[in-house]
Amino acid sequence: MDQKRSTLDLFNTDLATELRLGLPGTTDDKPEIIKTASLSGNKRSSSEMGSSTCTDENQSRFSPPTKEQVVGWPPVRSYRKNILQAKKPESETGSGMYVKVSMDGAPYLRKLDLKVYKCYEELMEGLQEMFKCIIGLYSEREGYNGSQHVPTYEDKDGDWMLVGDVPWEMFISSCKRLRIMKSCEARGLSA
Amino acid sequence: MVYSLPEEVLEHVFSFIVSDKDRNVVSLVCKSWYEMERWCRRRIFVGNCYAVSPSIMIRRFPEVRCVELKGKPHFADFNLVPEGWGGYACSWIEEMSKAYPWLEEIRLKRMVVTDESLELISTSFKNFRVLVLSSCEGFSTDGLSAIAANCRNLRVLDLQESEVMDLSGHWLSHFPETFTSIESLNMSCLGSEVSFSALERLVARSPNLKTLRLNRSVPLGKLSTLLHLAPQLVELGTGAYSSGIRSDVYSSLSKAFLGCKEIKGLSGFWDVDLSYLPAFYSVCSRLTTLNLSYATIKSPDITKVISQCPNLQRLWVLDHIEDSGLNALALSCKNLQELRVFPSDMYAADANVTLTEQGLVSVSQGCTKLQSVLYFCHQMSNSALITIAKNRPNLTCFRLCIIEPRTPDYLTHEPLDIGFGAIVKHCKNLNRLSLSGLLTDRVFEYIGVHAKKLDMLSIAFAGDSDLGLHYVLSGCKSLKKLEIRDCPFGDTALLANVAKLATMRSLWMSSCAVSIGACKILSQKMPMLNVEVIDENGTLDSKLDSCLVEKLYVYRTVAGPRSDMPGYIWTMDRDSSSRI
C-alpha cells in the first residue's frame, strides 16, 4: 500500500546529534538533511515524500539516542522517577561506605562498611562484635543506658551526634566517622 | 393515540437510570422525554473539557449536582504535552458558580486549577461535598485554606497526584473546630509538613473519616496517635515508614494497627525501615488493596508481606518483587484482580532485579480473577504472551512496557506481533491496551480484526507503515482514545479514516509522519473536529504543506475551536493554519 518508511527516519525529535543521509565517512549527496532538533525543521519536497527511502541505508547510519534523551519514555510519572532517583546514589556506589571507627582506649582505629547493615540493631551487633564491648539499649529520652560504651558519630557538619536519633537512611547519608565513647564522657550528649 | 405518563412518574423512573449512556438514549426517545431527562440529570461526565463548553452544558442540564471534567491528553503524564497547553478549569468553575448554586461534587483530572477558582468553589456552593483534583496543577496551599475554611459540609478532599505549590502546612488549621464531616482526605502529594496538631484535632473530631492518606512528612511516631484516634479507618496511606531507634514507636504502632479492625487498604510506605514492617501484619488478612510502589524493599521482605494477604485484590509494587515474589503472589493471592509492577531503575539495560516475563506468566496462571495488568520489564517473548492470553481471557486492561524501545522476543528475536495478537484474540473484553517491544504492521492487523471492545490504545515505537494505523482505525469498532508516539504513521491512513475520528474522543500523534497539508484536509472534511498542531518552534505558518508536524491532537467537539491556545498551537482551518 504505502512505501515502507523506516521508523528510524522519524526517530529524531529529541536527538542532540544530527542524522546524515549516507554511510559514516561518505559525503552527503542528498540535498536534504534531516534536522534533529525538532521534526518541524523538516522541509521535504513532495517528490522526496513520494520516493521510498532505503531501509538498509537508514539502519546502518542510525544510532539510537541514549535512553535519557527520549522524552517521556519509559512512561512513568515524574513523581515516581523522583522518588526512585533519590535512592539511586546509594545503590550505584558498589564499593561500599567505609567509615573509620574509633573506640576510647583502643590503640588503633577500625574501618566499617555501613552498607552491610540495614538497620541500627545490626550496626550495634557489628560494633559490639568488632570491639568486644557492650553497648546499652537506646531510649529517646536517656540515650544509652546500662553500659560503659555509647556509640556516637560525626555528621556532615562536623558535629558529634548520638547514634540512633534519626531514621537509618538519614544516618547513613550523613555519617562521616564513628566513635565509641566511654559512658561517663558521653553523658553530656543525651539530652 | 399517544398517552404519556405524568411527569412525576417519568422523573421517578428516570431516577433509576444512572449511566450516561442510558440517559443519552432515553433523551432521544421523544421531545418530552428529552425535556424531562435534561431537568433531572444530576451527574455530568465530560471526558474532554474542550468537547463542549460550560454554557452548552448549563443550557441543556440546569439542575446538575456532580460534574467531572478531564483536561489534558493522557500523554501529558509523561511530559509530552508542553507547558501552557490548556485544560483550564477557570471558565467552567466561574460559569457553574453562577448556574449551579446547589452543586455538590467537582472532580477534575489533568486540569489547571487556580487558587481563585478554589476560593470561588468554596464560597459559591453552599452544599459542596466532594472535591477531587487528580493530576491537577496551578494551585497552592492557599487555595486549600479557602476550601478548608468555607466548605462546611465537605466530605471528600482528594488531591491525588496533583502538583501543589506548597507554601505552608497551615492550611489544615483552617478547618473550623465545628467542622466534623470529612470522610476522605488524601494529601499524599504534598511536600511540606502539615501542622500535626491541627491534623490530630481534625481526625479526633471526624467520626466518619474512612480514608486518610498522609504525606511523606508525617513521621511514623505520629501515625500511631492518628490510628488510635481513627480506628474506623478503611483506607490508610502512611507517611515515611521509618524512624530512629525507638522501640516504643514499634510497639505503639503495632498496638494501633491491632485496634484498626476495618482497614482494607494500605499505601504510602516511603523510606521503609524493615524493622517496622511487622507492625502492620495484623491487618494483612483483611487487606484488599496494597500499594508498595514507593517501598524499595527486596523480594523476600515483600513476599513475607503478601503471603499474609490472602484477600488481596489490588497490588501495586516495584520490580523489586522479582519473579520469586510474583510466584508467591500467584500462590497466596487467589483473589487478585489488578497488578501493577513499576520499574525501579528506568535506564539500566541490565537492572539489578530479576524480574522477567516469568513473573507475569506465574501470576496469570495462579490468579484466575486477574483483570488488569500494568507491567514494566526488560524482556518478553511471544510464547509468554500467548500463555498469558490463554490463561487469562478475562483480562480487560493489559499494559506492557518493555523498557527498551523495539525490543524483540528475546528467545526468537522475532517481533512480538503474534504475542500481542494472542492477547487481543483471547481476551475478548479487552478495553485498554498498551503495546511495546518490536512490532510490525501485523500486530495492528490482529488488533483491528480482534479487539472489538477496545476503548483505549497506546502505541509507541511500533509499526512499519500507514497500513498499521489503517488497520486500527478501520477495525477497532469501540475505539475512543488513541495515542501514538514515534511511529511511521502518516497522511494516507489518517485521511482514509476521517469519519472514524468523529466517533472517537481524541487522537494524539507525536513524532509520526503526518504532514501539515493532511491536517488541513482533515479539518476541511470534518468541521466537527478540532485539529490542533503543536509546533514548539513557532514557525508553522511559514512552512510548506508537505512539512511534518511535531505533535497532533484531534478531538471531536461541539464548541468550535478553542480560544485559550498558547502561541505554539495552531488550529487547522480549511486553507490556512491560524492561532486564535
PDB file of C-alpha atoms in Angstrom, chain A residues 105-171:
ATOM      1  CA  GLY A 105      41.079   3.291  74.991  1.00  0.00           C
ATOM      2  CA  ALA A 106      41.773   1.181  71.922  1.00  0.00           C
ATOM      3  CA  PRO A 107      45.257   1.542  70.372  1.00  0.00           C
ATOM      4  CA  TYR A 108      44.147   1.728  66.739  1.00  0.00           C
ATOM      5  CA  LEU A 109      41.106   2.530  64.649  1.00  0.00           C
ATOM      6  CA  ARG A 110      38.994   0.193  62.552  1.00  0.00           C
ATOM      7  CA  LYS A 111      37.016   0.615  59.369  1.00  0.00           C
ATOM      8  CA  LEU A 112      33.418  -0.423  58.935  1.00  0.00           C
ATOM      9  CA  ASP A 113      31.241  -0.697  55.817  1.00  0.00           C
ATOM     10  CA  LEU A 114      27.939   0.882  56.774  1.00  0.00           C
ATOM     11  CA  LYS A 115      26.220  -0.513  53.720  1.00  0.00           C
ATOM     12  CA  VAL A 116      26.478  -4.001  55.114  1.00  0.00           C
ATOM     13  CA  TYR A 117      23.893  -3.121  57.733  1.00  0.00           C
ATOM     14  CA  LYS A 118      20.235  -2.497  57.130  1.00  0.00           C
ATOM     15  CA  CYS A 119      19.300  -1.005  60.474  1.00  0.00           C
ATOM     16  CA  TYR A 120      20.649   0.199  63.795  1.00  0.00           C
ATOM     17  CA  GLU A 121      20.263  -3.147  65.515  1.00  0.00           C
ATOM     18  CA  GLU A 122      22.570  -4.788  63.012  1.00  0.00           C
ATOM     19  CA  LEU A 123      25.088  -1.962  63.311  1.00  0.00           C
ATOM     20  CA  MET A 124      25.161  -2.305  67.094  1.00  0.00           C
ATOM     21  CA  GLU A 125      25.724  -6.025  66.790  1.00  0.00           C
ATOM     22  CA  GLY A 126      28.555  -5.395  64.355  1.00  0.00           C
ATOM     23  CA  LEU A 127      30.212  -2.820  66.610  1.00  0.00           C
ATOM     24  CA  GLN A 128      29.887  -4.992  69.682  1.00  0.00           C
ATOM     25  CA  GLU A 129      31.378  -7.882  67.785  1.00  0.00           C
ATOM     26  CA  MET A 130      34.283  -5.849  66.449  1.00  0.00           C
ATOM     27  CA  PHE A 131      35.266  -4.225  69.711  1.00  0.00           C
ATOM     28  CA  LYS A 132      34.147  -6.883  72.140  1.00  0.00           C
ATOM     29  CA  CYS A 133      32.170  -4.337  74.117  1.00  0.00           C
ATOM     30  CA  ILE A 134      28.595  -3.942  75.191  1.00  0.00           C
ATOM     31  CA  ILE A 135      26.542  -1.018  74.062  1.00  0.00           C
ATOM     32  CA  GLY A 136      23.466  -0.295  76.078  1.00  0.00           C
ATOM     33  CA  LEU A 137      19.869  -0.095  74.948  1.00  0.00           C
ATOM     34  CA  TYR A 138      18.762   3.103  73.295  1.00  0.00           C
ATOM     35  CA  SER A 139      15.887   5.218  74.516  1.00  0.00           C
ATOM     36  CA  GLU A 140      14.900   8.568  73.122  1.00  0.00           C
ATOM     37  CA  ARG A 141      14.987  10.292  76.468  1.00  0.00           C
ATOM     38  CA  GLU A 142      18.041   8.838  78.061  1.00  0.00           C
ATOM     39  CA  GLY A 143      20.306   7.767  75.225  1.00  0.00           C
ATOM     40  CA  TYR A 144      22.274   4.641  76.007  1.00  0.00           C
ATOM     41  CA  ASN A 145      21.866   3.284  79.458  1.00  0.00           C
ATOM     42  CA  GLY A 146      23.241   0.250  81.149  1.00  0.00           C
ATOM     43  CA  SER A 147      26.726   0.017  79.713  1.00  0.00           C
ATOM     44  CA  GLN A 148      30.142   1.562  79.679  1.00  0.00           C
ATOM     45  CA  HIS A 149      30.049   2.458  75.995  1.00  0.00           C
ATOM     46  CA  VAL A 150      27.987   4.800  73.851  1.00  0.00           C
ATOM     47  CA  PRO A 151      28.125   4.983  70.036  1.00  0.00           C
ATOM     48  CA  THR A 152      28.474   8.445  68.546  1.00  0.00           C
ATOM     49  CA  TYR A 153      29.148   9.739  65.054  1.00  0.00           C
ATOM     50  CA  GLU A 154      30.453  12.806  63.307  1.00  0.00           C
ATOM     51  CA  ASP A 155      27.995  14.189  60.815  1.00  0.00           C
ATOM     52  CA  LYS A 156      28.457  16.258  57.653  1.00  0.00           C
ATOM     53  CA  ASP A 157      28.530  19.479  59.648  1.00  0.00           C
ATOM     54  CA  GLY A 158      31.340  18.205  61.868  1.00  0.00           C
ATOM     55  CA  ASP A 159      29.109  17.769  64.913  1.00  0.00           C
ATOM     56  CA  TRP A 160      29.279  14.748  67.178  1.00  0.00           C
ATOM     57  CA  MET A 161      25.877  13.126  67.462  1.00  0.00           C
ATOM     58  CA  LEU A 162      24.392  10.225  69.347  1.00  0.00           C
ATOM     59  CA  VAL A 163      23.748   7.248  67.106  1.00  0.00           C
ATOM     60  CA  GLY A 164      20.063   6.362  66.837  1.00  0.00           C
ATOM     61  CA  ASP A 165      18.121   9.614  66.876  1.00  0.00           C
ATOM     62  CA  VAL A 166      17.403   9.929  63.162  1.00  0.00           C
ATOM     63  CA  PRO A 167      15.979   7.436  60.641  1.00  0.00           C
ATOM     64  CA  TRP A 168      18.541   4.943  59.383  1.00  0.00           C
ATOM     65  CA  GLU A 169      18.730   6.278  55.828  1.00  0.00           C
ATOM     66  CA  MET A 170      19.395   9.776  57.079  1.00  0.00           C
ATOM     67  CA  PHE A 171      22.090   8.438  59.401  1.00  0.00           C
TER      68      PHE A 171
END
